[in-house]
PDB file of C-alpha atoms and ligand atoms in Angstrom:
ATOM      1  CA  MET N 246     -14.798  -6.729  -8.093  1.00  0.00           C
ATOM      2  CA  GLY N 247     -14.443  -3.774 -10.469  1.00  0.00           C
ATOM      3  CA  LEU N 248     -10.845  -2.578 -10.843  1.00  0.00           C
ATOM      4  CA  LEU N 249      -9.314  -5.232  -8.604  1.00  0.00           C
ATOM      5  CA  GLY N 250      -8.384  -8.781  -9.528  1.00  0.00           C
ATOM      6  CA  GLU N 251      -8.708 -12.089  -7.708  1.00  0.00           C
ATOM      7  CA  GLY N 252      -5.921 -12.677  -5.194  1.00  0.00           C
ATOM      8  CA  ILE N 253      -4.070  -9.934  -3.331  1.00  0.00           C
ATOM      9  CA  ASN N 254      -3.950  -6.448  -4.847  1.00  0.00           C
ATOM     10  CA  GLU N 255      -1.125  -4.266  -3.524  1.00  0.00           C
ATOM     11  CA  ILE N 256      -2.542  -0.748  -3.377  1.00  0.00           C
ATOM     12  CA  ILE N 257      -1.803   2.432  -1.453  1.00  0.00           C
ATOM     13  CA  ALA N 258      -4.521   2.737   1.176  1.00  0.00           C
ATOM     14  CA  THR N 259      -5.444   6.277   2.157  1.00  0.00           C
ATOM     15  CA  THR N 260      -7.298   7.144   5.330  1.00  0.00           C
ATOM     16  CA  ARG N 261      -7.507  10.626   6.871  1.00  0.00           C
ATOM     17  CA  ASN N 262      -4.106  12.309   6.293  1.00  0.00           C
ATOM     18  CA  ASN N 263      -2.410   8.905   5.996  1.00  0.00           C
ATOM     19  CA  ALA N 264      -1.174   6.587   3.252  1.00  0.00           C
ATOM     20  CA  ALA N 265       0.322   3.077   3.446  1.00  0.00           C
ATOM     21  CA  PRO N 266       0.820   0.109   1.092  1.00  0.00           C
ATOM     22  CA  ILE N 267      -1.763  -2.532   2.000  1.00  0.00           C
ATOM     23  CA  GLY N 268      -2.992  -5.713   0.320  1.00  0.00           C
ATOM     24  CA  ILE N 269      -6.657  -6.059  -0.634  1.00  0.00           C
ATOM     25  CA  ILE N 270      -7.669  -9.704  -0.703  1.00  0.00           C
ATOM     26  CA  VAL N 271     -10.268 -10.555  -3.335  1.00  0.00           C
ATOM     27  CA  LYS N 272     -11.779 -13.992  -2.816  1.00  0.00           C
ATOM     28  CA  ASP N 273     -15.143 -15.418  -3.862  1.00  0.00           C
ATOM     29  CA  GLY N 274     -16.329 -11.930  -4.805  1.00  0.00           C
ATOM     30  CA  SER N 275     -15.571 -10.421  -1.340  1.00  0.00           C
ATOM     31  CA  LEU N 276     -12.962  -7.779  -0.553  1.00  0.00           C
ATOM     32  CA  ARG N 277     -11.002  -7.657   2.693  1.00  0.00           C
ATOM     33  CA  MET N 278      -7.904  -6.209   4.319  1.00  0.00           C
ATOM     34  CA  VAL N 279      -5.912  -7.832   7.100  1.00  0.00           C
ATOM     35  CA  LEU N 280      -4.527  -4.954   9.161  1.00  0.00           C
ATOM     36  CA  PHE N 281      -1.957  -5.371  11.886  1.00  0.00           C
ATOM     37  CA  HIS N 282      -2.665  -3.713  15.222  1.00  0.00           C
ATOM     38  CA  GLY N 283      -0.630  -0.561  15.628  1.00  0.00           C
ATOM     39  CA  THR N 284      -1.009   0.648  12.026  1.00  0.00           C
ATOM     40  CA  HIS N 285      -2.472   4.116  11.535  1.00  0.00           C
ATOM     41  CA  THR N 286      -4.568   2.649   8.730  1.00  0.00           C
ATOM     42  CA  LEU N 287      -6.417   0.378  11.179  1.00  0.00           C
ATOM     43  CA  GLU N 288      -6.805   3.123  13.795  1.00  0.00           C
ATOM     44  CA  ASN N 289      -8.242   5.526  11.204  1.00  0.00           C
ATOM     45  CA  ILE N 290     -10.608   2.916   9.758  1.00  0.00           C
ATOM     46  CA  ARG N 291     -11.902   2.209  13.275  1.00  0.00           C
ATOM     47  CA  ARG N 292     -12.563   5.938  13.787  1.00  0.00           C
ATOM     48  CA  ASP N 293     -13.913   6.942  10.357  1.00  0.00           C
ATOM     49  CA  GLY N 294     -15.261   3.763   8.699  1.00  0.00           C
ATOM     50  CA  TRP N 295     -13.729   4.364   5.262  1.00  0.00           C
ATOM     51  CA  VAL N 296     -10.591   3.703   3.235  1.00  0.00           C
ATOM     52  CA  VAL N 297      -9.559   4.474  -0.351  1.00  0.00           C
ATOM     53  CA  ALA N 298      -7.515   2.061  -2.492  1.00  0.00           C
ATOM     54  CA  ASN N 299      -5.206   4.077  -4.754  1.00  0.00           C
ATOM     55  CA  ILE N 300      -3.790   2.291  -7.779  1.00  0.00           C
ATOM     56  CA  VAL N 301      -0.302   3.684  -8.178  1.00  0.00           C
ATOM     57  CA  HIS N 302       2.622   2.782 -10.470  1.00  0.00           C
ATOM     58  CA  ASP N 303       5.315   4.920  -8.834  1.00  0.00           C
ATOM     59  CA  PRO N 304       7.676   2.632  -6.853  1.00  0.00           C
ATOM     60  CA  VAL N 305       8.939   5.570  -4.740  1.00  0.00           C
ATOM     61  CA  ILE N 306       5.425   6.042  -3.292  1.00  0.00           C
ATOM     62  CA  TYR N 307       5.346   2.400  -2.097  1.00  0.00           C
ATOM     63  CA  VAL N 308       8.644   2.793  -0.247  1.00  0.00           C
ATOM     64  CA  LYS N 309       7.906   6.249   1.130  1.00  0.00           C
ATOM     65  CA  THR N 310       4.438   5.354   2.469  1.00  0.00           C
ATOM     66  CA  ALA N 311       5.637   2.041   3.973  1.00  0.00           C
ATOM     67  CA  PHE N 312       8.079   3.864   6.271  1.00  0.00           C
ATOM     68  CA  ASP N 313       7.068   7.514   6.377  1.00  0.00           C
ATOM     69  CA  ASP N 314       4.301  10.083   5.865  1.00  0.00           C
ATOM     70  CA  LEU N 315       3.432  11.971   2.689  1.00  0.00           C
ATOM     71  CA  PRO N 316       3.074  15.773   2.686  1.00  0.00           C
ATOM     72  CA  GLU N 317      -0.498  17.121   2.810  1.00  0.00           C
ATOM     73  CA  ASP N 318      -0.395  18.298  -0.816  1.00  0.00           C
ATOM     74  CA  PHE N 319      -0.219  14.668  -2.051  1.00  0.00           C
ATOM     75  CA  PHE N 320      -3.868  14.216  -0.981  1.00  0.00           C
ATOM     76  CA  CYS N 321      -7.182  15.508  -2.325  1.00  0.00           C
ATOM     77  CA  ASN N 322     -10.795  15.112  -1.211  1.00  0.00           C
ATOM     78  CA  GLU N 323     -13.618  13.202  -2.868  1.00  0.00           C
ATOM     79  CA  THR N 324     -17.237  13.324  -1.760  1.00  0.00           C
ATOM     80  CA  TYR N 325     -19.796  10.582  -2.160  1.00  0.00           C
ATOM     81  CA  GLY N 326     -23.183  11.488  -0.677  1.00  0.00           C
ATOM     82  CA  ASP N 327     -22.412  12.487   2.910  1.00  0.00           C
ATOM     83  CA  LEU N 328     -19.082  10.617   2.901  1.00  0.00           C
ATOM     84  CA  GLU N 329     -15.932  12.677   2.399  1.00  0.00           C
ATOM     85  CA  VAL N 330     -12.751  10.678   1.771  1.00  0.00           C
ATOM     86  CA  GLN N 331      -9.144  11.429   0.871  1.00  0.00           C
ATOM     87  CA  ARG N 332      -7.228   9.906  -2.017  1.00  0.00           C
ATOM     88  CA  LEU N 333      -3.819  10.431  -3.600  1.00  0.00           C
ATOM     89  CA  LYS N 334      -3.869  13.224  -6.189  1.00  0.00           C
ATOM     90  CA  ASP N 335      -1.605  11.278  -8.557  1.00  0.00           C
ATOM     91  CA  ALA N 336      -3.403   7.914  -8.395  1.00  0.00           C
ATOM     92  CA  SER N 337      -4.022   6.222 -11.763  1.00  0.00           C
ATOM     93  CA  ALA N 338      -7.341   5.032 -10.349  1.00  0.00           C
ATOM     94  CA  TRP N 339      -9.040   4.920  -6.951  1.00  0.00           C
ATOM     95  CA  ILE N 340     -11.830   3.059  -5.205  1.00  0.00           C
ATOM     96  CA  ALA N 341     -13.504   4.357  -2.039  1.00  0.00           C
ATOM     97  CA  PHE N 342     -14.804   1.787   0.439  1.00  0.00           C
ATOM     98  CA  LYS N 343     -16.949   1.813   3.528  1.00  0.00           C
ATOM     99  CA  THR N 344     -15.378  -0.524   6.070  1.00  0.00           C
ATOM    100  CA  GLU N 345     -16.634  -3.000   8.625  1.00  0.00           C
ATOM    101  CA  ILE N 346     -14.355  -4.700  11.147  1.00  0.00           C
ATOM    102  CA  GLU N 347     -15.313  -8.328  10.770  1.00  0.00           C
ATOM    103  CA  ARG N 348     -12.988 -10.112  13.177  1.00  0.00           C
ATOM    104  CA  GLU N 349      -9.991  -9.432  15.402  1.00  0.00           C
ATOM    105  CA  SER N 350      -7.163 -11.597  16.638  1.00  0.00           C
ATOM    106  CA  GLY N 351      -4.326 -10.669  18.977  1.00  0.00           C
ATOM    107  CA  GLU N 352      -2.253  -9.673  15.958  1.00  0.00           C
ATOM    108  CA  ALA N 353      -4.574  -8.198  13.350  1.00  0.00           C
ATOM    109  CA  ALA N 354      -8.082  -7.163  12.346  1.00  0.00           C
ATOM    110  CA  ILE N 355      -9.954  -8.417   9.302  1.00  0.00           C
ATOM    111  CA  VAL N 356     -11.766  -5.561   7.611  1.00  0.00           C
ATOM    112  CA  ARG N 357     -14.542  -6.092   5.075  1.00  0.00           C
ATOM    113  CA  LEU N 358     -14.698  -3.518   2.273  1.00  0.00           C
ATOM    114  CA  VAL N 359     -17.836  -2.281   0.557  1.00  0.00           C
ATOM    115  CA  PRO N 360     -17.107  -0.231  -2.582  1.00  0.00           C
ATOM    116  CA  VAL N 361     -18.998   3.047  -2.858  1.00  0.00           C
ATOM    117  CA  ALA N 362     -17.237   4.949  -5.659  1.00  0.00           C
ATOM    118  CA  GLU N 363     -14.393   4.498  -8.129  1.00  0.00           C
ATOM    119  CA  GLU N 364     -12.645   6.393 -10.909  1.00  0.00           C
ATOM    120  CA  ILE N 365     -10.070   5.605 -13.568  1.00  0.00           C
ATOM    121  CA  ILE N 366      -7.910   8.662 -14.233  1.00  0.00           C
ATOM    122  CA  ASP N 367      -4.990   7.363 -16.300  1.00  0.00           C
ATOM    123  CA  ASN N 368      -5.348   4.629 -18.904  1.00  0.00           C
ATOM    124  CA  SER N 369      -1.592   4.200 -19.523  1.00  0.00           C
ATOM    125  CA  ILE N 370      -0.310   0.690 -20.088  1.00  0.00           C
ATOM    126  CA  TYR N 371       2.432  -0.550 -17.748  1.00  0.00           C
ATOM    127  CA  PRO N 372       4.411  -3.509 -19.141  1.00  0.00           C
ATOM    128  CA  VAL N 373       5.593  -5.996 -16.509  1.00  0.00           C
ATOM    129  CA  ASN N 374       8.888  -4.865 -15.017  1.00  0.00           C
ATOM    130  CA  ARG N 375      10.754  -7.183 -12.634  1.00  0.00           C
ATOM    131  CA  GLY N 376      12.546  -4.191 -11.158  1.00  0.00           C
ATOM    132  CA  PHE N 377       9.219  -2.631 -10.085  1.00  0.00           C
ATOM    133  CA  ASN N 378       7.993  -5.971  -8.711  1.00  0.00           C
ATOM    134  CA  SER N 379      11.230  -6.404  -6.773  1.00  0.00           C
ATOM    135  CA  VAL N 380      10.862  -2.955  -5.191  1.00  0.00           C
ATOM    136  CA  ILE N 381       7.491  -4.130  -3.855  1.00  0.00           C
ATOM    137  CA  GLU N 382       8.971  -7.432  -2.613  1.00  0.00           C
ATOM    138  CA  ALA N 383      11.971  -5.758  -0.993  1.00  0.00           C
ATOM    139  CA  THR N 384       9.682  -3.198   0.675  1.00  0.00           C
ATOM    140  CA  VAL N 385       7.453  -5.909   2.163  1.00  0.00           C
ATOM    141  CA  HIS N 386      10.547  -7.656   3.552  1.00  0.00           C
ATOM    142  CA  GLY N 387      11.946  -4.300   4.671  1.00  0.00           C
ATOM    143  CA  THR N 388       8.877  -3.473   6.821  1.00  0.00           C
ATOM    144  CA  ARG N 389       9.460  -6.768   8.680  1.00  0.00           C
ATOM    145  CA  TYR N 390      13.258  -6.525   8.723  1.00  0.00           C
ATOM    146  CA  VAL N 391      13.220  -3.218  10.628  1.00  0.00           C
ATOM    147  CA  MET N 392      11.243  -4.970  13.384  1.00  0.00           C
ATOM    148  CA  ASN N 393      13.325  -8.159  13.818  1.00  0.00           C
ATOM    149  CA  ARG N 394      16.625  -7.763  11.847  1.00  0.00           C
ATOM    150  CA  ASP N 395      16.228 -11.361  10.622  1.00  0.00           C
ATOM    151  CA  PRO N 396      19.311 -12.128   8.434  1.00  0.00           C
ATOM    152  CA  TRP N 397      17.158 -14.244   6.074  1.00  0.00           C
ATOM    153  CA  LEU N 398      15.023 -11.183   5.302  1.00  0.00           C
ATOM    154  CA  LYS N 399      18.211  -9.221   4.573  1.00  0.00           C
ATOM    155  CA  GLN N 400      19.239 -11.913   2.080  1.00  0.00           C
ATOM    156  CA  LEU N 401      15.849 -11.629   0.366  1.00  0.00           C
ATOM    157  CA  ILE N 402      16.181  -7.832   0.245  1.00  0.00           C
ATOM    158  CA  ASP N 403      19.660  -8.159  -1.280  1.00  0.00           C
ATOM    159  CA  HIS N 404      18.323 -10.564  -3.924  1.00  0.00           C
ATOM    160  CA  HIS N 405      15.560  -8.149  -4.879  1.00  0.00           C
ATOM    161  CA  ALA N 406      17.965  -5.207  -4.809  1.00  0.00           C
ATOM    162  CA  SER N 407      20.079  -6.905  -7.482  1.00  0.00           C
ATOM    163  CA  LEU N 408      16.964  -7.438  -9.637  1.00  0.00           C
ATOM    164  CA  VAL N 409      16.005  -3.772  -9.234  1.00  0.00           C
ATOM    165  CA  ARG N 410      19.495  -2.735 -10.386  1.00  0.00           C
ATOM    166  CA  LYS N 411      19.321  -5.114 -13.364  1.00  0.00           C
ATOM    167  CA  CYS N 412      15.714  -4.678 -14.525  1.00  0.00           C
ATOM    168  CA  GLY N 413      14.459  -1.384 -13.070  1.00  0.00           C
ATOM    169  CA  GLY N 414      14.435   2.129 -14.473  1.00  0.00           C
ATOM    170  CA  SER N 415      15.663   5.259 -12.702  1.00  0.00           C
ATOM    171  CA  ARG N 416      12.515   5.549 -10.546  1.00  0.00           C
ATOM    172  CA  GLU N 417      12.923   1.935  -9.349  1.00  0.00           C
ATOM    173  CA  ARG N 418      16.593   2.589  -8.516  1.00  0.00           C
ATOM    174  CA  GLU N 419      15.614   5.749  -6.634  1.00  0.00           C
ATOM    175  CA  ALA N 420      12.998   3.746  -4.687  1.00  0.00           C
ATOM    176  CA  LEU N 421      15.635   1.124  -3.825  1.00  0.00           C
ATOM    177  CA  GLU N 422      18.083   3.707  -2.473  1.00  0.00           C
ATOM    178  CA  LEU N 423      15.295   5.218  -0.382  1.00  0.00           C
ATOM    179  CA  LEU N 424      14.411   1.763   0.970  1.00  0.00           C
ATOM    180  CA  LEU N 425      18.033   0.945   1.832  1.00  0.00           C
ATOM    181  CA  GLY N 426      18.208   4.239   3.743  1.00  0.00           C
ATOM    182  CA  TYR N 427      15.085   3.399   5.780  1.00  0.00           C
ATOM    183  CA  ILE N 428      16.281  -0.088   6.750  1.00  0.00           C
ATOM    184  CA  MET N 429      19.898   0.858   7.563  1.00  0.00           C
ATOM    185  CA  GLU N 430      20.938  -0.113  11.081  1.00  0.00           C
TER     186      GLU N 430
HETATM  187  C1  LIG W 759       3.391  -4.078  -0.647  1.00  0.00           C
HETATM  188  C2  LIG W 759       3.073  -3.986   0.821  1.00  0.00           C
HETATM  189  C3  LIG W 759       1.889  -4.548   1.304  1.00  0.00           C
HETATM  190  C4  LIG W 759       1.552  -4.452   2.660  1.00  0.00           C
HETATM  191  N1  LIG W 759       0.375  -5.012   3.081  1.00  0.00           N
HETATM  192  C5  LIG W 759       0.010  -4.881   4.383  1.00  0.00           C
HETATM  193  C6  LIG W 759      -1.253  -5.423   4.817  1.00  0.00           C
HETATM  194  O1  LIG W 759      -2.018  -6.013   4.040  1.00  0.00           O
HETATM  195  N2  LIG W 759      -1.585  -5.228   6.113  1.00  0.00           N
HETATM  196  C7  LIG W 759      -0.774  -4.550   7.006  1.00  0.00           C
HETATM  197  O2  LIG W 759      -1.156  -4.393   8.184  1.00  0.00           O
HETATM  198  N3  LIG W 759       0.437  -4.053   6.606  1.00  0.00           N
HETATM  199  C8  LIG W 759       0.833  -4.203   5.327  1.00  0.00           C
HETATM  200  N4  LIG W 759       2.047  -3.691   4.909  1.00  0.00           N
HETATM  201  C9  LIG W 759       2.895  -2.971   5.890  1.00  0.00           C
HETATM  202  C10 LIG W 759       2.408  -1.551   6.094  1.00  0.00           C
HETATM  203  O3  LIG W 759       2.417  -0.818   4.872  1.00  0.00           O
HETATM  204  C11 LIG W 759       3.350  -0.831   7.094  1.00  0.00           C
HETATM  205  O4  LIG W 759       3.238  -1.453   8.355  1.00  0.00           O
HETATM  206  C12 LIG W 759       3.053   0.655   7.213  1.00  0.00           C
HETATM  207  O5  LIG W 759       4.057   1.255   8.011  1.00  0.00           O
HETATM  208  C13 LIG W 759       1.709   0.955   7.855  1.00  0.00           C
HETATM  209  O6  LIG W 759       1.542   2.359   7.823  1.00  0.00           O
HETATM  210  P1  LIG W 759       0.450   3.143   8.691  1.00  0.00           P
HETATM  211  O7  LIG W 759       0.876   3.026  10.141  1.00  0.00           O
HETATM  212  O8  LIG W 759       0.527   4.562   8.182  1.00  0.00           O
HETATM  213  O9  LIG W 759      -0.881   2.495   8.444  1.00  0.00           O
HETATM  214  C14 LIG W 759       2.429  -3.795   3.566  1.00  0.00           C
HETATM  215  C15 LIG W 759       3.624  -3.241   3.086  1.00  0.00           C
HETATM  216  C16 LIG W 759       3.947  -3.345   1.731  1.00  0.00           C
HETATM  217  C17 LIG W 759       5.227  -2.743   1.246  1.00  0.00           C
END
C-alpha cells in the first residue's frame, strides 16, 4: 500500500498533460480508481497505460484541476525503465502506476493500479483543518452541481463554504472563491 491508506485517498491524478482530483480506493491490499466515462483521465489511461497519484496539500490545486487545466510548467517528467510519466512539480509525494482496465459499466471504468515508483519530497506535517476538508467536500459536490444544478447539492456547498470561512486559512478561502466562480450559473 505504501504511501496510501485504506479507504479512499483523494489525490491529484496526472496523465499526459492533464491533472484532476481522483479517489484511489485501497481495499484488501488492492488499489483501484473508478473513472467516469468522458474524463480526460480515463481517455489518457486507455491510451498510455499509466497514471501518477500526486499527494498535494494546496486546496487551490484541487479546485483548479477539478474544473480547469493547469499550465504546462506545473508538470515535470519522471522516468522508470522505459516508462516516462508526468507528475506535478510541487507534489509533496508521488506514486507512478501502470494501469489495467478491469471492468466497464455504462457509467464508469474500474482501473486497477500497479505501483512502479514512488517518492516523498516534503516531510512537512499538516494538522487536520476542517476548512481544507470542506474545500474538498464542496469541490466534489461542485463537480456534480454544474451538471445537474440540484438544489440539495447547493445547500451542501453552502454548508461547506461556511466551514471554510470559519476554519480555513487564506489559501482555503482563495480556493473557495475560485470554486464559487466555477459553479456560478
Ligand atoms: C476530491 C475529488 C475526487 C474526485 N474523484 C473522482 C473519481 O474517483 N473518479 C472520477 O471519475 N471523478 C472524480 N472526481 C471528478 C473529477 O475530478 C472531474 O470530473 C474532473 O473534471 C475530471 O477531469 P479530467 O477530465 O481532466 O480527467 C473527483 C473530484 C474531486 C473534487
